Short mmCIF file of C-alpha atoms and ligand atoms in Angstrom, two decimals:
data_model
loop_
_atom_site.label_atom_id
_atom_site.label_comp_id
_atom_site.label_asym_id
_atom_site.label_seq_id
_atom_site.Cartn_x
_atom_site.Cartn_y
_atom_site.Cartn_z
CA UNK A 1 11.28 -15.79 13.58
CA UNK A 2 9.73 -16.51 17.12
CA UNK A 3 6.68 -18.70 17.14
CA UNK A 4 3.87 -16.19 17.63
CA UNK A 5 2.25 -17.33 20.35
CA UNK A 6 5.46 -17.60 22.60
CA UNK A 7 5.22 -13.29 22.03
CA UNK A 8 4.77 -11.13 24.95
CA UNK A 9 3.47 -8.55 21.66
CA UNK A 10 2.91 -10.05 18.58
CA UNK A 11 4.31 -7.86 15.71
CA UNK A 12 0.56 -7.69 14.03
CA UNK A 13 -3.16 -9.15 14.82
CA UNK A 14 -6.33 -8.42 12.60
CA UNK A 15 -9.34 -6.45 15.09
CA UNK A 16 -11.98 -8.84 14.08
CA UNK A 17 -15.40 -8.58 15.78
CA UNK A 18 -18.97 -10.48 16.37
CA UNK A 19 -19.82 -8.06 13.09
CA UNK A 20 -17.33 -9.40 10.60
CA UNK A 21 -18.45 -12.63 11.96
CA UNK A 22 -22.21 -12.19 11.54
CA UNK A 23 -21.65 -10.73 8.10
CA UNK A 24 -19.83 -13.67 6.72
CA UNK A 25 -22.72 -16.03 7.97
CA UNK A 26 -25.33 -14.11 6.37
CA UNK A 27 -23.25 -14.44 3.13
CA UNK A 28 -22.46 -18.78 3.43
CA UNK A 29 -26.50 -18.41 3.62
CA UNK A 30 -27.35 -16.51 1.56
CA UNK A 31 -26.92 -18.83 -1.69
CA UNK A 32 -24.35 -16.27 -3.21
CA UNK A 33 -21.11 -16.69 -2.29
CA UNK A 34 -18.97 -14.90 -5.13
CA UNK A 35 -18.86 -10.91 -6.40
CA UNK A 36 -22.42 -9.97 -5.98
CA UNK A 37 -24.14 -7.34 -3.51
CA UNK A 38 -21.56 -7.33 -0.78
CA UNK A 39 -18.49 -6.33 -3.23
CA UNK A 40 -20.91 -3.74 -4.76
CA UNK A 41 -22.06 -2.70 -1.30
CA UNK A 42 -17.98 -2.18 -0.67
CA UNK A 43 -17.42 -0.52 -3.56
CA UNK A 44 -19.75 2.12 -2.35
CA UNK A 45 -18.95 2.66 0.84
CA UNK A 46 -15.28 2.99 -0.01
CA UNK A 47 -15.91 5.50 -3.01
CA UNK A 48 -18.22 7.16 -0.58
CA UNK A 49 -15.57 7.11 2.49
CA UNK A 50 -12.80 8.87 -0.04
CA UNK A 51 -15.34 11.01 -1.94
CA UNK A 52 -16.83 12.17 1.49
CA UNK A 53 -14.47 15.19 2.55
CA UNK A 54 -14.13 16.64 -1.34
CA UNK A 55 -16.25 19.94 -0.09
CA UNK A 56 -14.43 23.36 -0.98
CA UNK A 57 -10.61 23.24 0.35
CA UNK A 58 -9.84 19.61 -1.30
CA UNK A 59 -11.46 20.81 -4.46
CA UNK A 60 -9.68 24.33 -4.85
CA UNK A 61 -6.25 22.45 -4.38
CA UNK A 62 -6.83 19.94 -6.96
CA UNK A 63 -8.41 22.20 -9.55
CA UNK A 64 -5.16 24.50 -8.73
CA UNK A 65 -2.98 21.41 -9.47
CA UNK A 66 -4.70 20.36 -12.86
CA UNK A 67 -5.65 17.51 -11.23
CA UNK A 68 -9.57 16.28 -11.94
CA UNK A 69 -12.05 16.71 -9.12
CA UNK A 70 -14.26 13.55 -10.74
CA UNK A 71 -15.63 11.58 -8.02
CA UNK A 72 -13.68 8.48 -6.68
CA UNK A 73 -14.83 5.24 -8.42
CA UNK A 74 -14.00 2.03 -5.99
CA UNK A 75 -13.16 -1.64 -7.41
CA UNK A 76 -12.99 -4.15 -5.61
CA UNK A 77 -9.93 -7.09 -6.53
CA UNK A 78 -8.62 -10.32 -4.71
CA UNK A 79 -5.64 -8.49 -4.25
CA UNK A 80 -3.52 -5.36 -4.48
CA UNK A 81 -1.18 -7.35 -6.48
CA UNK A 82 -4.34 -8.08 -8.82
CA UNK A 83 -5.15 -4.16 -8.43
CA UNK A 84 -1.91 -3.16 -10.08
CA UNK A 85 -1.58 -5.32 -13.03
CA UNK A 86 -5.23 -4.19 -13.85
CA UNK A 87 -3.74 -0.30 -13.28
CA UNK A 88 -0.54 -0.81 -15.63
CA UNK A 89 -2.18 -2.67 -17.80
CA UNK A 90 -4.98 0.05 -18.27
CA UNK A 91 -2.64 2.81 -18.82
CA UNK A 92 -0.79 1.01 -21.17
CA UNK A 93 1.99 -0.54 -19.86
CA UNK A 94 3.09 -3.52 -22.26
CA UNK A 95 5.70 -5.10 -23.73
CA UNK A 96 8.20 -2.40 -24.89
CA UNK A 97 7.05 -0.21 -22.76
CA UNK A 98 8.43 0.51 -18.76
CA UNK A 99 7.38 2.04 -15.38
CA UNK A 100 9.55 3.91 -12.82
CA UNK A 101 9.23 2.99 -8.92
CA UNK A 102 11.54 2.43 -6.30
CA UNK A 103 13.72 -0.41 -4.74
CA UNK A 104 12.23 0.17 -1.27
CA UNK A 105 8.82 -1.72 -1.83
CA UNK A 106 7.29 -5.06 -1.91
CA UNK A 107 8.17 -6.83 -4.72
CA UNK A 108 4.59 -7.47 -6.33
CA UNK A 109 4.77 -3.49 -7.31
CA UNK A 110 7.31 -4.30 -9.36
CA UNK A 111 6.41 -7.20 -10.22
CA UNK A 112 3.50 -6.66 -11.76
CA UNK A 113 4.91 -4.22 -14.47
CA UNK A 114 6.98 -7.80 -15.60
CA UNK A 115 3.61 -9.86 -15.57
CA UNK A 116 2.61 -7.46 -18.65
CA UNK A 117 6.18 -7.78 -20.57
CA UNK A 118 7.28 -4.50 -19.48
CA UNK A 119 10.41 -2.66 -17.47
CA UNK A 120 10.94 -1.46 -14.38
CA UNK A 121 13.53 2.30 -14.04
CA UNK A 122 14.60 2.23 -10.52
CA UNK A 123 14.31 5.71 -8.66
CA UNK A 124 15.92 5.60 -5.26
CA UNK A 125 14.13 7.25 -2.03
CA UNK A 126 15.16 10.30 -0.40
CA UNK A 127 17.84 10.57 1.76
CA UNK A 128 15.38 11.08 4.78
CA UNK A 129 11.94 8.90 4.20
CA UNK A 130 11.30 5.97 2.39
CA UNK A 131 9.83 7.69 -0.67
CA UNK A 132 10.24 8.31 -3.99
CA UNK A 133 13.10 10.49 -4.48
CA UNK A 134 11.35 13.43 -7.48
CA UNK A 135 14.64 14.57 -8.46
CA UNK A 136 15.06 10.60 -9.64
CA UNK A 137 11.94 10.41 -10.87
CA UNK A 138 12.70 13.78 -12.96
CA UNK A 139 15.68 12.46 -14.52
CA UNK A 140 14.77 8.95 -15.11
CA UNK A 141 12.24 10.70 -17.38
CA UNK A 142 14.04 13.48 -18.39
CA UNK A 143 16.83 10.45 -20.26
CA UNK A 144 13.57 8.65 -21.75
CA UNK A 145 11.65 11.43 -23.15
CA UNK A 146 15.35 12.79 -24.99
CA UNK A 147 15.61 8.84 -26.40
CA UNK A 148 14.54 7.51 -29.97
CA UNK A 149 11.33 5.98 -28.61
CA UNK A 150 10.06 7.16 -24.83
CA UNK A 151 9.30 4.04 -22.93
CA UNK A 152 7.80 4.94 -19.75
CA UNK A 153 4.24 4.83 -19.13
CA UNK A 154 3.74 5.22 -15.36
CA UNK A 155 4.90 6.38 -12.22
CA UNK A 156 4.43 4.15 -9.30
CA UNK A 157 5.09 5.74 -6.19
CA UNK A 158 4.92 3.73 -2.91
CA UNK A 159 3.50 5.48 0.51
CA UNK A 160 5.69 3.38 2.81
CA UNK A 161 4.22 2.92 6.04
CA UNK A 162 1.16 5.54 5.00
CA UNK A 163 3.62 8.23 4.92
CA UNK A 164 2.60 10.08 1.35
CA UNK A 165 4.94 10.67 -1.48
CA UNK A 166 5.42 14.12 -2.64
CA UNK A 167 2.08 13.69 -4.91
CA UNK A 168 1.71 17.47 -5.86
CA UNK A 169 5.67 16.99 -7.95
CA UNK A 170 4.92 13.57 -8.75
CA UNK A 171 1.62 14.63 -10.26
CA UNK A 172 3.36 17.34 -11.93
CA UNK A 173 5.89 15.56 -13.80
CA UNK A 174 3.54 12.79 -14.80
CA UNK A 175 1.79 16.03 -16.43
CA UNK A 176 4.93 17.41 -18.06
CA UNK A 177 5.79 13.86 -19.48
CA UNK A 178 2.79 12.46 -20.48
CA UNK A 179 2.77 9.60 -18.09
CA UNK A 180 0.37 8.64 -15.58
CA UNK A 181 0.50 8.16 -11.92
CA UNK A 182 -0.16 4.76 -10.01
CA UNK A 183 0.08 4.77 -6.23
CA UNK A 184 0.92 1.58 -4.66
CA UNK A 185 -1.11 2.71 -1.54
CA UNK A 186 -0.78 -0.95 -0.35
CA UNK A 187 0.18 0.90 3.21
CA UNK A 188 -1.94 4.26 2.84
CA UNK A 189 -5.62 3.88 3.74
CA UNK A 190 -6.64 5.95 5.00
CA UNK A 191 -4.04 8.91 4.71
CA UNK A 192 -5.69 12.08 4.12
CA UNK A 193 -3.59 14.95 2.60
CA UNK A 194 -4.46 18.57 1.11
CA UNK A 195 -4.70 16.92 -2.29
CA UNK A 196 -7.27 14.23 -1.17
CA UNK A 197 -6.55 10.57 0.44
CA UNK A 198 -3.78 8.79 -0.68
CA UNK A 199 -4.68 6.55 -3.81
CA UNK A 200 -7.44 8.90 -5.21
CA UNK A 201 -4.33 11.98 -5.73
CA UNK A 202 -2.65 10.27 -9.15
CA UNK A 203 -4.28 8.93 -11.70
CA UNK A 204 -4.92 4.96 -10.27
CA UNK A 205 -4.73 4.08 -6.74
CA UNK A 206 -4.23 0.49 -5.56
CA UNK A 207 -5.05 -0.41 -1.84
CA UNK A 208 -4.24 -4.13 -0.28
CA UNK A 209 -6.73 -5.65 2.13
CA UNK A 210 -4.14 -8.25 2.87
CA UNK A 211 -4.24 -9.42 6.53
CA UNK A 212 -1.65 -7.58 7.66
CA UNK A 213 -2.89 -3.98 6.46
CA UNK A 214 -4.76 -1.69 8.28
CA UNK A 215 -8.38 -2.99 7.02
CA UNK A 216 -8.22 -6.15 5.94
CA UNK A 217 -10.42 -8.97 4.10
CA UNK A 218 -7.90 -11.67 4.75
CA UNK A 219 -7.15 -11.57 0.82
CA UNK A 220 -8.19 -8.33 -0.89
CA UNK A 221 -7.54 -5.18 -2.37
CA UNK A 222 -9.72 -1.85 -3.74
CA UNK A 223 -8.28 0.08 -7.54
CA UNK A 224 -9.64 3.65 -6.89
CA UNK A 225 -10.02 5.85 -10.08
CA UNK A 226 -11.16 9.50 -11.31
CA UNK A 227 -11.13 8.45 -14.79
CA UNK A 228 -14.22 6.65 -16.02
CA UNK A 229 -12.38 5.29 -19.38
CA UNK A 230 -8.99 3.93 -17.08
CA UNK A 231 -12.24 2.30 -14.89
CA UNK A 232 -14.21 0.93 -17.60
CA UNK A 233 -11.22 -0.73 -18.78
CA UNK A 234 -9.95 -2.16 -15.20
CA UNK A 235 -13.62 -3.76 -14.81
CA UNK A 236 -13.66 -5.60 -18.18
CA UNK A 237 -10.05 -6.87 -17.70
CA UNK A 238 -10.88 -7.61 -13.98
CA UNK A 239 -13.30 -10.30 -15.27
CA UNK A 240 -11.97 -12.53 -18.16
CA UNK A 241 -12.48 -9.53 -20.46
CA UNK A 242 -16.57 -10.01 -20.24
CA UNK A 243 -18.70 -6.55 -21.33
CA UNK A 244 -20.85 -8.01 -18.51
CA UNK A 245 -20.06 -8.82 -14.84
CA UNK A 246 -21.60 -11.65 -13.16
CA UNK A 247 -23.77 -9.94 -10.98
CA UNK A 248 -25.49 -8.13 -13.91
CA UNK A 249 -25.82 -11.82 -15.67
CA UNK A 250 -28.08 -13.04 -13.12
CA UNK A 251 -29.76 -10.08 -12.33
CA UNK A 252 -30.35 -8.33 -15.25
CA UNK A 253 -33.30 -9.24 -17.53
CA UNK A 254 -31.05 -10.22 -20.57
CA UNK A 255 -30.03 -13.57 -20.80
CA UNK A 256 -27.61 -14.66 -18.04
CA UNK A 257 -25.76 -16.50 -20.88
CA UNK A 258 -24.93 -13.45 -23.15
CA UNK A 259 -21.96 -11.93 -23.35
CA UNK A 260 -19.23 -10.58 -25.62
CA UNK A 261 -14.89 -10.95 -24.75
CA UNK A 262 -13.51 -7.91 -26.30
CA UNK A 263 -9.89 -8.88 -24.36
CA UNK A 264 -8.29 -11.71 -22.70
CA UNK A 265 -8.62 -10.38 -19.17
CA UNK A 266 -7.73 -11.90 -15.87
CA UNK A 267 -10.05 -13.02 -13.03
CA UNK A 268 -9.25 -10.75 -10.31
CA UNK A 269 -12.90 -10.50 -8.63
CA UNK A 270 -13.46 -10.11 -4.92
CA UNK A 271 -15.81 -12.78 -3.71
CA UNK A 272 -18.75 -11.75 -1.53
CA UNK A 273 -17.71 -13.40 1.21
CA UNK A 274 -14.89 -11.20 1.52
CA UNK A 275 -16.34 -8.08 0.54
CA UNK A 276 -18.76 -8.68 3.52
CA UNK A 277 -16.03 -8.48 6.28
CA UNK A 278 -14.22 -5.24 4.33
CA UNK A 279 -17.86 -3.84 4.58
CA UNK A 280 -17.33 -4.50 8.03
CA UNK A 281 -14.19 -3.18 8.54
CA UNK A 282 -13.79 -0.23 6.29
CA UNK A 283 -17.17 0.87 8.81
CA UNK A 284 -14.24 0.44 11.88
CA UNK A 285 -11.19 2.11 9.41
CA UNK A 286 -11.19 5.51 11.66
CA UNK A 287 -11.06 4.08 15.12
CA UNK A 288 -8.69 1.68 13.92
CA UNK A 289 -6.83 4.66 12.49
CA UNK A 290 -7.21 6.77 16.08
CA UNK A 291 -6.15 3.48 17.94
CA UNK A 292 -2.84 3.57 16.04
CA UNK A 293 -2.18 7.11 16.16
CA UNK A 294 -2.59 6.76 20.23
CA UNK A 295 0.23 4.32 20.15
CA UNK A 296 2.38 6.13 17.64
CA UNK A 297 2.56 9.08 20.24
CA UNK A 298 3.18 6.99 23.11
CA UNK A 299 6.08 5.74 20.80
CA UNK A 300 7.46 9.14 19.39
CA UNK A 301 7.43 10.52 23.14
CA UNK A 302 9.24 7.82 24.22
CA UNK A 303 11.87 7.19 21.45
CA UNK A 304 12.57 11.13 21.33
CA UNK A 305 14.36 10.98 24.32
CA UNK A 306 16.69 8.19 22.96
CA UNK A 307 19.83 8.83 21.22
CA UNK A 308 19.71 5.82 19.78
CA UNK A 309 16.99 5.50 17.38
CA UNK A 310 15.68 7.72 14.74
CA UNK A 311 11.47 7.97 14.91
CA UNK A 312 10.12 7.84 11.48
CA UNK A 313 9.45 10.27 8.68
CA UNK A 314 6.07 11.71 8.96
CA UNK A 315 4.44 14.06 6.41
CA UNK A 316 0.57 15.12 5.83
CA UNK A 317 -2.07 12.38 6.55
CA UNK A 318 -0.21 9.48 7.97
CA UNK A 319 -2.06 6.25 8.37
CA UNK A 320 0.50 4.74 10.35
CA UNK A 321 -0.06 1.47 8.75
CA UNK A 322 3.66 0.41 10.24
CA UNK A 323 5.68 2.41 12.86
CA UNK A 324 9.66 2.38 11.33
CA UNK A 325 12.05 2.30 13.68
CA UNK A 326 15.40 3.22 12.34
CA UNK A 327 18.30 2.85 14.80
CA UNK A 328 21.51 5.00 14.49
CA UNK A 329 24.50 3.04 14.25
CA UNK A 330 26.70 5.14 15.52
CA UNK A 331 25.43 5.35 18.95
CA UNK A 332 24.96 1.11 18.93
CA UNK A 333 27.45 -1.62 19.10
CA UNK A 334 25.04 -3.75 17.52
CA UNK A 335 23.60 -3.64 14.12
CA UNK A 336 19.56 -3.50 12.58
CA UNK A 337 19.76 -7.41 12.83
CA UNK A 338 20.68 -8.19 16.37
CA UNK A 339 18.72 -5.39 17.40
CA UNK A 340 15.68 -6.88 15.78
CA UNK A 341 16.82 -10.10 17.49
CA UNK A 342 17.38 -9.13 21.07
CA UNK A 343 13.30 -7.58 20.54
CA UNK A 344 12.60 -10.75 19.71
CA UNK A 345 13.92 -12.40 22.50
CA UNK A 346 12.27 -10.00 24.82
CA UNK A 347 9.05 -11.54 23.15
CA UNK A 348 8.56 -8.53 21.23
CA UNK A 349 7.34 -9.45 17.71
CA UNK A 350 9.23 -7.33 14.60
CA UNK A 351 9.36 -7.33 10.87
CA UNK A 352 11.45 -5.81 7.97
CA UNK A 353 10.18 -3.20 5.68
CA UNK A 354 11.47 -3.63 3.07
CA UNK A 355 14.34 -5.99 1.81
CA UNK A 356 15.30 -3.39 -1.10
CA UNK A 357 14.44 -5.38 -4.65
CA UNK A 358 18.38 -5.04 -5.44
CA UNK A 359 18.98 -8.01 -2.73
CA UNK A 360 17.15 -10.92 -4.70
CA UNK A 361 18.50 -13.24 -7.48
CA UNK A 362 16.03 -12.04 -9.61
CA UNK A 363 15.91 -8.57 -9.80
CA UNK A 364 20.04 -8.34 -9.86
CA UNK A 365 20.46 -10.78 -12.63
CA UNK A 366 17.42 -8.86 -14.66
CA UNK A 367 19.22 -5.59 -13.99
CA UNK A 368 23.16 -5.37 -13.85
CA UNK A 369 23.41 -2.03 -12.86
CA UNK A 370 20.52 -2.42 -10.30
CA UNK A 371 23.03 -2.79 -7.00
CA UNK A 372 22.87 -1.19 -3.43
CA UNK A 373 25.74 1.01 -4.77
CA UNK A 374 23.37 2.55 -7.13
CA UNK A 375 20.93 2.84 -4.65
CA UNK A 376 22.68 4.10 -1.41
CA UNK A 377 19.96 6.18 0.05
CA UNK A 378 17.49 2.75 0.02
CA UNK A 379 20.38 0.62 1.41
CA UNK A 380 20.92 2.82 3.90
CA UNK A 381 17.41 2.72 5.06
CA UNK A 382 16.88 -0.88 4.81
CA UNK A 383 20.47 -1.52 7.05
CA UNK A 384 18.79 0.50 9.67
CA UNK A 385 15.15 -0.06 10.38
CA UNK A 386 12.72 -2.36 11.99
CA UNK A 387 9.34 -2.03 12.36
CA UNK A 388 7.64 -2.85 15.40
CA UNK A 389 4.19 -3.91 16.54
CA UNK A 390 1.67 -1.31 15.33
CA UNK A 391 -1.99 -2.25 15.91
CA UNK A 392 -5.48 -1.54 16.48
CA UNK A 393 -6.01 -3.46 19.64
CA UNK A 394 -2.92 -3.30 21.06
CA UNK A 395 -3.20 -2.46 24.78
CA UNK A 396 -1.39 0.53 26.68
CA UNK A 397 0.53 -2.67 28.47
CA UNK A 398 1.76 -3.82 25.59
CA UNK A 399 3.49 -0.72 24.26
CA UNK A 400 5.26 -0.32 27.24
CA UNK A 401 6.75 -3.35 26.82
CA UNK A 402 8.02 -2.81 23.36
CA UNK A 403 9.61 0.81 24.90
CA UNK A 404 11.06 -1.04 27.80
CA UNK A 405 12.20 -3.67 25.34
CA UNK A 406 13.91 -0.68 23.35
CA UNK A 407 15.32 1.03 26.09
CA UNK A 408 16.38 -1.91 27.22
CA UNK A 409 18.33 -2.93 24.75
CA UNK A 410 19.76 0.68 23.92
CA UNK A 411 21.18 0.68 27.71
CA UNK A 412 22.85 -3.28 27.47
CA UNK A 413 24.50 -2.50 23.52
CA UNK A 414 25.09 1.62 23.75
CA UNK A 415 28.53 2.34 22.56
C1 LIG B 1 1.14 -5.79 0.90
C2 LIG B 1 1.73 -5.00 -0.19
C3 LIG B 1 1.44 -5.24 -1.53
C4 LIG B 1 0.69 -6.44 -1.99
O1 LIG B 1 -0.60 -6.52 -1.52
P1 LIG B 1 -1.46 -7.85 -1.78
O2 LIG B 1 -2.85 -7.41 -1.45
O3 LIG B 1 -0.94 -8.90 -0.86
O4 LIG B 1 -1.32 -8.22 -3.21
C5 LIG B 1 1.91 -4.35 -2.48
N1 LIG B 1 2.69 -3.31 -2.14
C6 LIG B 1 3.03 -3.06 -0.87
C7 LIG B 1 3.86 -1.86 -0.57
C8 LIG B 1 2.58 -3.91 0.14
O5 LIG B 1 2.96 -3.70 1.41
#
């Protein structure tokens, strides 16, 4: 990978401002530094940014769906990685038990499901976007449910890029079955669909806050929830188990040194001075969001012209957290990795989303069967895209330099 600075466009930045700046000042002086006001003030605002828009339409779909109307209920966690083991482990994924998601994700959503003893089913995407492919899905449950003891607990679908899954099947199913629905919406705030955003459609939604995602707290992530019992649950295990949370300890008139452990939970709090700049940010989520889209079209009118590449999938609500550039290999004499090389050495900065899970030592020895054969339609993908620089304050300049940069390259390598 090129050194950063030596980029012409580096492949991400965070849009920090004087605000984020001011806000973390006020909390180093403050006296509290840890979950307090600020991750309560966040917890609000995001419940209120996702509950906003639930007037009439929103409603009548869910309600037609089965799915509850509830208001959103926000957590705030150190991480979305933190955010999903307190989702599995909620909806009762243990050892013995097993969750279905795909290859084509990061590897702490699968992860997670082996921090709590359990197993992972492997659906592969569909043949045309990087989600969940429901006819896998169907059948992965379909085998369990006809077995001696039905394993599965959860579906975990993965809106790559902030493109949403097929929620309305996936919802569905997890109905039919008995199972819930987790969305690893790691890439999906905020992606607004008929059903509601992304992460508030299943049954658990996990968001990452990571510094690379399109709101960011350096280190963070937000569980989002309908269901007051699965939240109830997720904020006792979030804090070593406590009936209490720290905040309330000091604040409340009992005695700051009462409390009961009813579980051995984790300590997956978000510290104030984080939750200060995501107050910050999630306040700057929607221009962020309208920045991106501006360079997305400025992209798709430019790569529809090409013969070469392949723009990506887009459904309903996009957040165009990453723009995936697939190339066709066909029309190339090179392949995904010397393309991604010769944008680098135009000073164009790239990344790879995702290496498919079946790739690492790990997760092949764990699984025999789990090989690229198995899982040709994620393979496939993988071989074939890059992603390319995709943010906020990204100037007109610079996206002209990642098309020339493309075109470029399509004109020296075209077969
Ligand atoms: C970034 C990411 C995660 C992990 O998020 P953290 O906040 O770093 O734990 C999980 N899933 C996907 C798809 C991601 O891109």
């Amino acid at each position: 990978m090129s050194d950063a600075d030596s980029l012409k466009v580096p492949f991400t930045k965070p849009s920090i401002s004087q605000e984020e700046e001011q806000c973390v000042l006020e909390v180093m002086r403050s006296g509290w530094l840890t979950t307090g006001k600020y991750a309560l003030q966040f917890e609000n605002d995001f419940s209120h940014f996702m509950n906003k828009d639930e007037s009439g339409k929103i409603r009548q779909n869910r309600e037609k769906e089965g799915l509850s109307s509830a208001p959103v209920i926000s957590l705030a966690v150190n991480s979305n990685t933190s955010g999903m083991i307190l989702a599995m482990e909620a909806c009762g994924v243990a050892p013995g038990t097993a969750v279905i998601t795909t290859p084509y994700t990061f590897v702490s959503t699968a992860a997670c499901a082996r921090h709590l003893g359990a197993d992972v089913f492997f659906a592969d995407i569909e043949k045309n976007s990087y989600s969940i492919d429901v006819l896998a899905v169907e059948s992965l449950l379909k085998k369990d449910a006809a077995s001696f003891k039905p394993r599965i607990k959860a579906i975990v679908p993965v809106h790559i890029a902030g493109n949403v899954c097929n929620m309305q099947k996936l919802c569905a199913l997890a109905k039919q079955y008995n199972v819930k629905v987790i969305e690893d919406s790691a890439h999906a705030f905020p992606s607004k669909t008929q059903l509601g955003y992304a992460g508030t459609i299943g049954d658990i939604g996990v968001f990452s806050f990571y510094v690379t995602k399109t709101i960011t707290t350096a280190e963070g992530g937000m569980v989002c929830t309908r269901d007051q019992e699965l939240a109830k649950r997720m904020t006792v295990m979030r804090m070593h188990g406590m009936d209490r949370t720290t905040w309330d300890r000091y604040t409340s008139p009992r005695a700051s040194w009462e409390y009961d452990i009813v579980a051995p939970g984790y300590k997956f709090n978000l510290p104030d001075v984080l939750a200060a700049i995501g107050c910050c940010q999630l306040k700057r989520a929607e221009s962020f969001f309208e920045k991106r889209s501006k360079i997305v079209q400025k992209y798709n009118k430019a790569f529809s012209t090409l013969d070469f590449v392949q723009l990506p999938p887009d459904g309903e609500g996009n957040s165009w957290h990453l723009y995936l550039l697939r190339i066709v290999p066909e029309k190339l004499k090179i392949g995904r990795d010397d393309f991604a090389k010769a944008l680098q050495k135009k000073g164009i900065g790239i990344s790879v989303h995702f290496i498919p899970l079946f790739h690492f030592t790990y997760w092949k020895s764990l699984y025999p069967d789990f090989t690229a054969l198995n899982f040709p339609n994620a393979e496939s993908a993988w071989s074939r895209t890059v992603s390319i620089p995709l943010w906020p304050d990204m100037t007109d300049e610079m996206a002209e330099e990642v098309i020339n940069a493309v075109i470029a390259i399509g004109k020296e390598y075209h077969v």
